[in-house]
PDB file of C-alpha atoms in Angstrom:
ATOM      1  CA  MET A   1      47.880  -5.558  97.007  1.00 51.00           C
ATOM      2  CA  SER A   2      48.370  -9.321  97.295  1.00 54.00           C
ATOM      3  CA  ALA A   3      50.891 -11.313  95.251  1.00 52.00           C
ATOM      4  CA  ALA A   4      48.083 -12.879  93.206  1.00 52.00           C
ATOM      5  CA  GLN A   5      46.612  -9.489  92.328  1.00 55.00           C
ATOM      6  CA  SER A   6      50.076  -8.238  91.398  1.00 59.00           C
ATOM      7  CA  TRP A   7      50.514 -11.120  88.939  1.00 55.00           C
ATOM      8  CA  LEU A   8      47.072 -10.514  87.453  1.00 56.00           C
ATOM      9  CA  ARG A   9      47.986  -6.894  86.735  1.00 62.00           C
ATOM     10  CA  LYS A  10      51.072  -7.862  84.732  1.00 63.00           C
ATOM     11  CA  PRO A  11      50.556  -6.884  81.055  1.00 61.00           C
ATOM     12  CA  TRP A  12      51.883 -10.217  79.793  1.00 60.00           C
ATOM     13  CA  PHE A  13      49.691 -12.340  82.069  1.00 62.00           C
ATOM     14  CA  GLY A  14      46.524 -11.884  80.021  1.00 63.00           C
ATOM     15  CA  GLY A  15      48.409 -12.666  76.820  1.00 65.00           C
ATOM     16  CA  CYS A  16      49.789 -15.910  78.235  1.00 71.00           C
ATOM     17  CA  VAL A  17      46.344 -16.972  79.435  1.00 71.00           C
ATOM     18  CA  GLY A  18      44.887 -16.185  76.011  1.00 70.00           C
ATOM     19  CA  VAL A  19      47.554 -18.245  74.229  1.00 70.00           C
ATOM     20  CA  LEU A  20      46.961 -21.225  76.538  1.00 75.00           C
ATOM     21  CA  LEU A  21      43.194 -21.015  75.998  1.00 80.00           C
ATOM     22  CA  LEU A  22      43.691 -20.833  72.229  1.00 76.00           C
ATOM     23  CA  ILE A  23      45.910 -23.927  72.275  1.00 74.00           C
ATOM     24  CA  GLY A  24      43.345 -25.711  74.440  1.00 76.00           C
ATOM     25  CA  VAL A  25      40.515 -24.899  72.013  1.00 77.00           C
ATOM     26  CA  TRP A  26      42.712 -25.963  69.082  1.00 73.00           C
ATOM     27  CA  TRP A  27      43.513 -29.269  70.763  1.00 71.00           C
ATOM     28  CA  GLY A  28      39.870 -29.813  71.645  1.00 73.00           C
ATOM     29  CA  PHE A  29      38.734 -29.332  68.037  1.00 71.00           C
ATOM     30  CA  THR A  30      41.311 -31.788  66.720  1.00 71.00           C
ATOM     31  CA  TYR A  31      39.866 -34.544  68.916  1.00 68.00           C
ATOM     32  CA  SER A  32      36.213 -33.638  68.409  1.00 61.00           C
ATOM     33  CA  SER A  33      33.826 -35.038  65.859  1.00 49.00           C
ATOM     34  CA  VAL A  34      34.511 -32.129  63.496  1.00 51.00           C
ATOM     35  CA  SER A  35      38.208 -32.935  63.294  1.00 49.00           C
ATOM     36  CA  THR A  36      39.542 -33.870  59.866  1.00 54.00           C
ATOM     37  CA  SER A  37      42.905 -34.668  58.344  1.00 60.00           C
ATOM     38  CA  SER A  38      43.198 -31.018  57.316  1.00 67.00           C
ATOM     39  CA  PHE A  39      42.982 -29.977  60.993  1.00 76.00           C
ATOM     40  CA  PRO A  40      46.230 -31.320  62.527  1.00 81.00           C
ATOM     41  CA  THR A  41      46.960 -31.380  66.243  1.00 80.00           C
ATOM     42  CA  PRO A  42      49.449 -28.944  67.815  1.00 82.00           C
ATOM     43  CA  VAL A  43      51.864 -31.851  68.233  1.00 83.00           C
ATOM     44  CA  ALA A  44      51.670 -32.674  64.514  1.00 83.00           C
ATOM     45  CA  VAL A  45      52.364 -29.056  63.626  1.00 85.00           C
ATOM     46  CA  VAL A  46      55.401 -28.900  65.925  1.00 87.00           C
ATOM     47  CA  ARG A  47      56.690 -32.163  64.441  1.00 88.00           C
ATOM     48  CA  SER A  48      56.333 -30.671  60.968  1.00 88.00           C
ATOM     49  CA  ILE A  49      58.404 -27.650  61.995  1.00 89.00           C
ATOM     50  CA  ILE A  50      61.124 -29.897  63.423  1.00 90.00           C
ATOM     51  CA  ALA A  51      61.091 -32.158  60.372  1.00 89.00           C
ATOM     52  CA  ASP A  52      61.442 -29.271  57.914  1.00 87.00           C
ATOM     53  CA  GLY A  53      64.206 -27.756  60.012  1.00 87.00           C
ATOM     54  CA  TRP A  54      66.059 -24.471  59.935  1.00 89.00           C
ATOM     55  CA  GLY A  55      67.107 -24.863  56.317  1.00 88.00           C
ATOM     56  CA  PHE A  56      63.510 -24.636  55.146  1.00 90.00           C
ATOM     57  CA  TYR A  57      62.225 -22.002  57.567  1.00 90.00           C
ATOM     58  CA  GLY A  58      65.386 -19.912  57.654  1.00 91.00           C
ATOM     59  CA  ARG A  59      65.453 -19.530  53.874  1.00 91.00           C
ATOM     60  CA  ASN A  60      61.772 -18.690  53.532  1.00 92.00           C
ATOM     61  CA  THR A  61      61.431 -16.435  56.563  1.00 93.00           C
ATOM     62  CA  ALA A  62      64.541 -14.476  55.556  1.00 93.00           C
ATOM     63  CA  GLY A  63      63.029 -13.655  52.162  1.00 91.00           C
ATOM     64  CA  THR A  64      59.696 -12.630  53.661  1.00 93.00           C
ATOM     65  CA  LEU A  65      61.285 -10.514  56.392  1.00 94.00           C
ATOM     66  CA  ALA A  66      63.452  -8.703  53.845  1.00 94.00           C
ATOM     67  CA  ARG A  67      60.442  -7.775  51.700  1.00 94.00           C
ATOM     68  CA  ALA A  68      58.315  -6.915  54.737  1.00 94.00           C
ATOM     69  CA  GLY A  69      61.153  -4.759  56.072  1.00 95.00           C
ATOM     70  CA  TRP A  70      61.413  -2.730  52.883  1.00 95.00           C
ATOM     71  CA  GLY A  71      57.629  -2.377  52.740  1.00 94.00           C
ATOM     72  CA  TYR A  72      57.605  -1.289  56.386  1.00 95.00           C
ATOM     73  CA  VAL A  73      60.222   1.374  55.711  1.00 95.00           C
ATOM     74  CA  TRP A  74      58.580   2.729  52.549  1.00 95.00           C
ATOM     75  CA  GLY A  75      55.052   2.707  53.963  1.00 94.00           C
ATOM     76  CA  ASN A  76      56.119   4.499  57.129  1.00 95.00           C
ATOM     77  CA  CYS A  77      58.254   7.075  55.317  1.00 94.00           C
ATOM     78  CA  ILE A  78      55.418   8.015  52.953  1.00 94.00           C
ATOM     79  CA  ALA A  79      52.960   8.221  55.858  1.00 93.00           C
ATOM     80  CA  PHE A  80      55.288  10.446  57.886  1.00 90.00           C
ATOM     81  CA  MET A  81      55.944  12.779  54.957  1.00 90.00           C
ATOM     82  CA  LEU A  82      52.239  13.215  54.212  1.00 91.00           C
ATOM     83  CA  ALA A  83      51.412  13.731  57.895  1.00 87.00           C
ATOM     84  CA  ALA A  84      54.067  16.452  58.172  1.00 82.00           C
ATOM     85  CA  LEU A  85      52.801  18.032  54.955  1.00 86.00           C
ATOM     86  CA  VAL A  86      49.274  18.172  56.369  1.00 85.00           C
ATOM     87  CA  LEU A  87      50.524  20.115  59.374  1.00 77.00           C
ATOM     88  CA  VAL A  88      52.175  22.688  57.128  1.00 77.00           C
ATOM     89  CA  VAL A  89      49.271  22.818  54.645  1.00 83.00           C
ATOM     90  CA  PRO A  90      46.136  21.933  56.691  1.00 81.00           C
ATOM     91  CA  LYS A  91      43.894  22.154  53.622  1.00 86.00           C
ATOM     92  CA  LEU A  92      45.447  18.915  52.362  1.00 86.00           C
ATOM     93  CA  GLU A  93      44.232  16.909  55.353  1.00 84.00           C
ATOM     94  CA  GLU A  94      40.972  15.792  53.725  1.00 86.00           C
ATOM     95  CA  LEU A  95      42.757  14.666  50.563  1.00 89.00           C
ATOM     96  CA  VAL A  96      45.475  12.798  52.472  1.00 88.00           C
ATOM     97  CA  SER A  97      42.890  11.158  54.731  1.00 86.00           C
ATOM     98  CA  GLN A  98      40.903   9.999  51.713  1.00 87.00           C
ATOM     99  CA  ILE A  99      44.030   8.480  50.191  1.00 87.00           C
ATOM    100  CA  GLY A 100      44.708   6.649  53.438  1.00 86.00           C
ATOM    101  CA  VAL A 101      41.155   5.341  53.710  1.00 86.00           C
ATOM    102  CA  LEU A 102      41.258   4.230  50.073  1.00 85.00           C
ATOM    103  CA  THR A 103      44.425   2.195  50.572  1.00 84.00           C
ATOM    104  CA  ASN A 104      42.914   0.619  53.682  1.00 83.00           C
ATOM    105  CA  CYS A 105      39.598  -0.272  52.062  1.00 84.00           C
ATOM    106  CA  LEU A 106      40.987  -1.861  48.922  1.00 81.00           C
ATOM    107  CA  PRO A 107      41.008  -5.672  49.294  1.00 83.00           C
ATOM    108  CA  ILE A 108      44.641  -6.697  49.063  1.00 82.00           C
ATOM    109  CA  THR A 109      43.874 -10.028  47.385  1.00 79.00           C
ATOM    110  CA  ALA A 110      41.890  -8.244  44.666  1.00 80.00           C
ATOM    111  CA  ILE A 111      44.418  -5.540  43.827  1.00 83.00           C
ATOM    112  CA  GLY A 112      47.414  -7.829  44.303  1.00 82.00           C
ATOM    113  CA  PRO A 113      47.470  -8.971  40.653  1.00 83.00           C
ATOM    114  CA  LEU A 114      47.147  -5.349  39.502  1.00 85.00           C
ATOM    115  CA  VAL A 115      50.059  -4.298  41.710  1.00 85.00           C
ATOM    116  CA  MET A 116      52.044  -7.208  40.315  1.00 83.00           C
ATOM    117  CA  VAL A 117      51.407  -6.046  36.746  1.00 82.00           C
ATOM    118  CA  ILE A 118      52.409  -2.456  37.569  1.00 83.00           C
ATOM    119  CA  PHE A 119      55.486  -3.072  39.712  1.00 81.00           C
ATOM    120  CA  GLY A 120      56.545  -6.564  38.660  1.00 78.00           C
ATOM    121  CA  SER A 121      56.610  -9.726  40.721  1.00 75.00           C
ATOM    122  CA  ARG A 122      59.786  -8.840  42.642  1.00 77.00           C
ATOM    123  CA  VAL A 123      58.525  -5.463  43.866  1.00 86.00           C
ATOM    124  CA  SER A 124      54.835  -6.316  44.295  1.00 88.00           C
ATOM    125  CA  ALA A 125      55.395  -7.926  47.701  1.00 90.00           C
ATOM    126  CA  ILE A 126      57.155  -4.785  48.944  1.00 91.00           C
ATOM    127  CA  ALA A 127      54.427  -2.539  47.483  1.00 91.00           C
ATOM    128  CA  LEU A 128      51.602  -4.533  49.118  1.00 91.00           C
ATOM    129  CA  SER A 129      53.471  -4.549  52.414  1.00 93.00           C
ATOM    130  CA  ALA A 130      53.926  -0.770  52.238  1.00 93.00           C
ATOM    131  CA  MET A 131      50.248  -0.303  51.434  1.00 91.00           C
ATOM    132  CA  LEU A 132      49.120  -2.188  54.543  1.00 92.00           C
ATOM    133  CA  VAL A 133      51.560  -0.203  56.684  1.00 93.00           C
ATOM    134  CA  PHE A 134      50.688   3.212  55.244  1.00 93.00           C
ATOM    135  CA  PHE A 135      47.187   3.749  56.664  1.00 91.00           C
ATOM    136  CA  THR A 136      48.010   2.603  60.200  1.00 90.00           C
ATOM    137  CA  THR A 137      51.043   4.857  60.466  1.00 92.00           C
ATOM    138  CA  LEU A 138      49.317   7.789  58.774  1.00 91.00           C
ATOM    139  CA  VAL A 139      46.458   7.787  61.279  1.00 89.00           C
ATOM    140  CA  GLY A 140      48.839   7.419  64.219  1.00 88.00           C
ATOM    141  CA  ALA A 141      51.127  10.177  62.951  1.00 87.00           C
ATOM    142  CA  LEU A 142      48.282  12.622  62.261  1.00 87.00           C
ATOM    143  CA  THR A 143      46.738  11.960  65.659  1.00 85.00           C
ATOM    144  CA  GLY A 144      50.046  12.282  67.444  1.00 83.00           C
ATOM    145  CA  LEU A 145      51.264  15.396  65.629  1.00 76.00           C
ATOM    146  CA  LYS A 146      48.029  17.153  66.576  1.00 77.00           C
ATOM    147  CA  SER A 147      48.400  16.307  70.264  1.00 77.00           C
ATOM    148  CA  ALA A 148      50.954  19.016  71.017  1.00 73.00           C
ATOM    149  CA  SER A 149      50.055  21.609  73.636  1.00 73.00           C
ATOM    150  CA  ARG A 150      48.632  24.837  72.207  1.00 74.00           C
ATOM    151  CA  SER A 151      50.709  26.917  74.614  1.00 77.00           C
ATOM    152  CA  GLN A 152      53.942  25.264  73.442  1.00 71.00           C
ATOM    153  CA  LEU A 153      53.054  25.896  69.801  1.00 74.00           C
ATOM    154  CA  ASP A 154      52.245  29.541  70.549  1.00 74.00           C
ATOM    155  CA  LEU A 155      55.592  29.912  72.297  1.00 76.00           C
ATOM    156  CA  ILE A 156      57.390  28.771  69.139  1.00 77.00           C
ATOM    157  CA  VAL A 157      55.506  31.418  67.135  1.00 77.00           C
ATOM    158  CA  VAL A 158      56.346  34.135  69.679  1.00 79.00           C
ATOM    159  CA  TYR A 159      60.041  33.371  69.278  1.00 74.00           C
ATOM    160  CA  GLY A 160      59.784  33.627  65.487  1.00 78.00           C
ATOM    161  CA  GLY A 161      59.358  29.961  64.582  1.00 76.00           C
ATOM    162  CA  ASN A 162      57.239  28.738  61.690  1.00 74.00           C
ATOM    163  CA  ALA A 163      55.154  25.604  61.129  1.00 69.00           C
ATOM    164  CA  TRP A 164      58.201  23.447  60.372  1.00 75.00           C
ATOM    165  CA  THR A 165      59.846  24.658  63.592  1.00 77.00           C
ATOM    166  CA  GLN A 166      56.746  23.590  65.496  1.00 73.00           C
ATOM    167  CA  VAL A 167      56.993  20.158  63.907  1.00 71.00           C
ATOM    168  CA  ARG A 168      60.683  19.725  64.764  1.00 73.00           C
ATOM    169  CA  LYS A 169      60.672  21.245  68.237  1.00 75.00           C
ATOM    170  CA  VAL A 170      57.286  20.333  69.703  1.00 77.00           C
ATOM    171  CA  ARG A 171      54.985  18.184  67.608  1.00 75.00           C
ATOM    172  CA  ILE A 172      57.360  15.245  66.986  1.00 77.00           C
ATOM    173  CA  LEU A 173      58.126  14.865  70.689  1.00 79.00           C
ATOM    174  CA  ALA A 174      54.436  15.056  71.599  1.00 80.00           C
ATOM    175  CA  ALA A 175      53.551  12.601  68.835  1.00 80.00           C
ATOM    176  CA  LEU A 176      56.129   9.929  69.715  1.00 86.00           C
ATOM    177  CA  PRO A 177      53.806   7.771  71.889  1.00 88.00           C
ATOM    178  CA  ALA A 178      51.104   7.636  69.204  1.00 87.00           C
ATOM    179  CA  ILE A 179      53.674   7.122  66.439  1.00 89.00           C
ATOM    180  CA  MET A 180      55.354   4.246  68.266  1.00 91.00           C
ATOM    181  CA  THR A 181      51.980   2.613  68.825  1.00 90.00           C
ATOM    182  CA  ALA A 182      51.216   2.934  65.112  1.00 91.00           C
ATOM    183  CA  LEU A 183      54.620   1.483  64.202  1.00 93.00           C
ATOM    184  CA  GLN A 184      53.920  -1.416  66.537  1.00 92.00           C
ATOM    185  CA  VAL A 185      50.501  -2.167  65.050  1.00 92.00           C
ATOM    186  CA  ALA A 186      51.913  -1.925  61.509  1.00 93.00           C
ATOM    187  CA  ILE A 187      54.293  -4.880  61.986  1.00 94.00           C
ATOM    188  CA  PRO A 188      51.739  -7.666  61.285  1.00 92.00           C
ATOM    189  CA  GLY A 189      50.407  -5.720  58.294  1.00 92.00           C
ATOM    190  CA  ALA A 190      53.862  -5.461  56.757  1.00 94.00           C
ATOM    191  CA  ILE A 191      54.393  -9.220  57.051  1.00 94.00           C
ATOM    192  CA  LEU A 192      50.920 -10.007  55.701  1.00 92.00           C
ATOM    193  CA  GLY A 193      51.434  -7.776  52.664  1.00 91.00           C
ATOM    194  CA  ALA A 194      54.762  -9.421  51.870  1.00 92.00           C
ATOM    195  CA  ILE A 195      53.252 -12.909  52.143  1.00 92.00           C
ATOM    196  CA  VAL A 196      50.338 -12.035  49.853  1.00 90.00           C
ATOM    197  CA  GLY A 197      52.773 -10.616  47.298  1.00 89.00           C
ATOM    198  CA  GLU A 198      54.844 -13.796  47.445  1.00 88.00           C
ATOM    199  CA  TYR A 199      51.732 -15.927  47.169  1.00 86.00           C
ATOM    200  CA  LEU A 200      50.890 -14.354  43.820  1.00 83.00           C
ATOM    201  CA  GLY A 201      53.986 -15.927  42.276  1.00 75.00           C
ATOM    202  CA  GLY A 202      57.109 -14.822  40.477  1.00 77.00           C
ATOM    203  CA  ILE A 203      59.250 -15.141  43.615  1.00 84.00           C
ATOM    204  CA  ASP A 204      61.495 -18.088  44.451  1.00 84.00           C
ATOM    205  CA  THR A 205      61.539 -18.080  48.255  1.00 86.00           C
ATOM    206  CA  GLY A 206      59.324 -16.764  51.021  1.00 88.00           C
ATOM    207  CA  ILE A 207      56.600 -17.870  53.406  1.00 91.00           C
ATOM    208  CA  GLY A 208      53.958 -17.076  50.772  1.00 89.00           C
ATOM    209  CA  VAL A 209      55.768 -19.255  48.237  1.00 90.00           C
ATOM    210  CA  ALA A 210      56.060 -22.102  50.748  1.00 91.00           C
ATOM    211  CA  LEU A 211      52.371 -21.790  51.674  1.00 90.00           C
ATOM    212  CA  ASN A 212      51.344 -21.951  48.032  1.00 89.00           C
ATOM    213  CA  ALA A 213      53.464 -25.054  47.452  1.00 90.00           C
ATOM    214  CA  ALA A 214      52.201 -26.769  50.623  1.00 88.00           C
ATOM    215  CA  GLN A 215      48.571 -26.191  49.625  1.00 85.00           C
ATOM    216  CA  ARG A 216      49.111 -27.543  46.124  1.00 87.00           C
ATOM    217  CA  GLN A 217      50.863 -30.621  47.537  1.00 86.00           C
ATOM    218  CA  VAL A 218      48.104 -31.102  50.162  1.00 82.00           C
ATOM    219  CA  GLN A 219      50.375 -30.807  53.201  1.00 85.00           C
ATOM    220  CA  PRO A 220      48.092 -29.463  55.949  1.00 86.00           C
ATOM    221  CA  ASP A 221      50.699 -29.929  58.689  1.00 88.00           C
ATOM    222  CA  ARG A 222      53.134 -27.669  56.851  1.00 90.00           C
ATOM    223  CA  VAL A 223      50.429 -25.114  56.057  1.00 90.00           C
ATOM    224  CA  TRP A 224      49.520 -24.847  59.736  1.00 89.00           C
ATOM    225  CA  ALA A 225      53.200 -24.807  60.713  1.00 91.00           C
ATOM    226  CA  LEU A 226      53.946 -21.931  58.345  1.00 92.00           C
ATOM    227  CA  SER A 227      50.951 -20.013  59.666  1.00 90.00           C
ATOM    228  CA  LEU A 228      52.090 -20.597  63.236  1.00 89.00           C
ATOM    229  CA  VAL A 229      55.635 -19.449  62.465  1.00 92.00           C
ATOM    230  CA  THR A 230      54.264 -16.340  60.758  1.00 93.00           C
ATOM    231  CA  GLY A 231      52.176 -15.532  63.813  1.00 90.00           C
ATOM    232  CA  ILE A 232      55.164 -15.959  66.122  1.00 90.00           C
ATOM    233  CA  ILE A 233      57.319 -13.692  63.936  1.00 93.00           C
ATOM    234  CA  SER A 234      54.606 -11.017  63.916  1.00 92.00           C
ATOM    235  CA  LEU A 235      54.224 -11.283  67.680  1.00 89.00           C
ATOM    236  CA  LEU A 236      57.973 -10.951  68.242  1.00 92.00           C
ATOM    237  CA  GLY A 237      58.163  -7.919  65.945  1.00 93.00           C
ATOM    238  CA  TYR A 238      55.167  -6.372  67.680  1.00 91.00           C
ATOM    239  CA  ALA A 239      56.770  -6.930  71.100  1.00 89.00           C
ATOM    240  CA  LEU A 240      60.161  -5.591  69.949  1.00 93.00           C
ATOM    241  CA  VAL A 241      58.710  -2.310  68.674  1.00 93.00           C
ATOM    242  CA  GLY A 242      56.673  -2.072  71.871  1.00 88.00           C
ATOM    243  CA  VAL A 243      59.828  -2.334  73.994  1.00 89.00           C
ATOM    244  CA  ILE A 244      61.568   0.282  71.849  1.00 91.00           C
ATOM    245  CA  GLY A 245      58.556   2.561  72.213  1.00 87.00           C
ATOM    246  CA  ARG A 246      58.593   2.275  76.003  1.00 87.00           C
ATOM    247  CA  LEU A 247      62.298   3.086  76.072  1.00 88.00           C
ATOM    248  CA  LEU A 248      61.864   6.128  73.819  1.00 84.00           C
ATOM    249  CA  THR A 249      58.742   7.455  75.541  1.00 81.00           C
ATOM    250  CA  PRO A 250      59.045   6.748  79.272  1.00 80.00           C
ATOM    251  CA  TRP A 251      56.788   9.713  80.037  1.00 72.00           C
ATOM    252  CA  ALA A 252      53.862   8.056  78.238  1.00 67.00           C
ATOM    253  CA  LYS A 253      53.832   5.219  80.798  1.00 60.00           C
ATOM    254  CA  GLU A 254      53.719   7.695  83.645  1.00 48.00           C
ATOM    255  CA  ILE A 255      50.821   9.589  82.032  1.00 46.00           C
ATOM    256  CA  ASN A 256      48.779   6.396  81.568  1.00 47.00           C
ATOM    257  CA  ARG A 257      49.094   5.350  85.211  1.00 47.00           C
TER     258      ARG A 257
END
């Protein structure tokens, strides 16, 4: 294999190429005939980030990350508990799956005000974040927990183990690759849910609050800058969980080769 082919096979190479192409398309649109004042250039967006500084972004991103973190924890915990319950009581699988599909199909912007009325403005961002995390993790956990080898499960039964023993001794280990993938995919959803909850109002700081204010004050550079920062944060969280997953499940990489 040549050096060029080796570089092309790197997992991050395609991502870098995609980012560069996206920036190129963005730059091209800003200088085309369809460009408007509400479509700032990448340079204008970067200047806006520098002008606002760490004081602005640090305060708002900290609030959003805190709410997204709590939503991430709650959504994942509920999904894991229901997935484990389905393994012990298989008849509940259809009901649990329907609950998961329902939470995924509900438009978050439509039920956001209802969630705000039920839980209050302070908790609504966490609740919406948890809701967007729940379905992704539930599907990954159910798929992973069912991937255990039949012979290993039978061996647990032969030695007197029950369904919970199978979960603890075999199923969790077999499910780790799928679970880590689900946890990785759930990161952007957790952040999005928190931002939507903040956008509804009743919260003092957060990316959603800053976005709402920037739109009302007609500050397109700041709106784009906040969106870009949000995307970078989601990407970093996604990459971090991916690294943790590879460290915890080294055998999964060998299987996929």
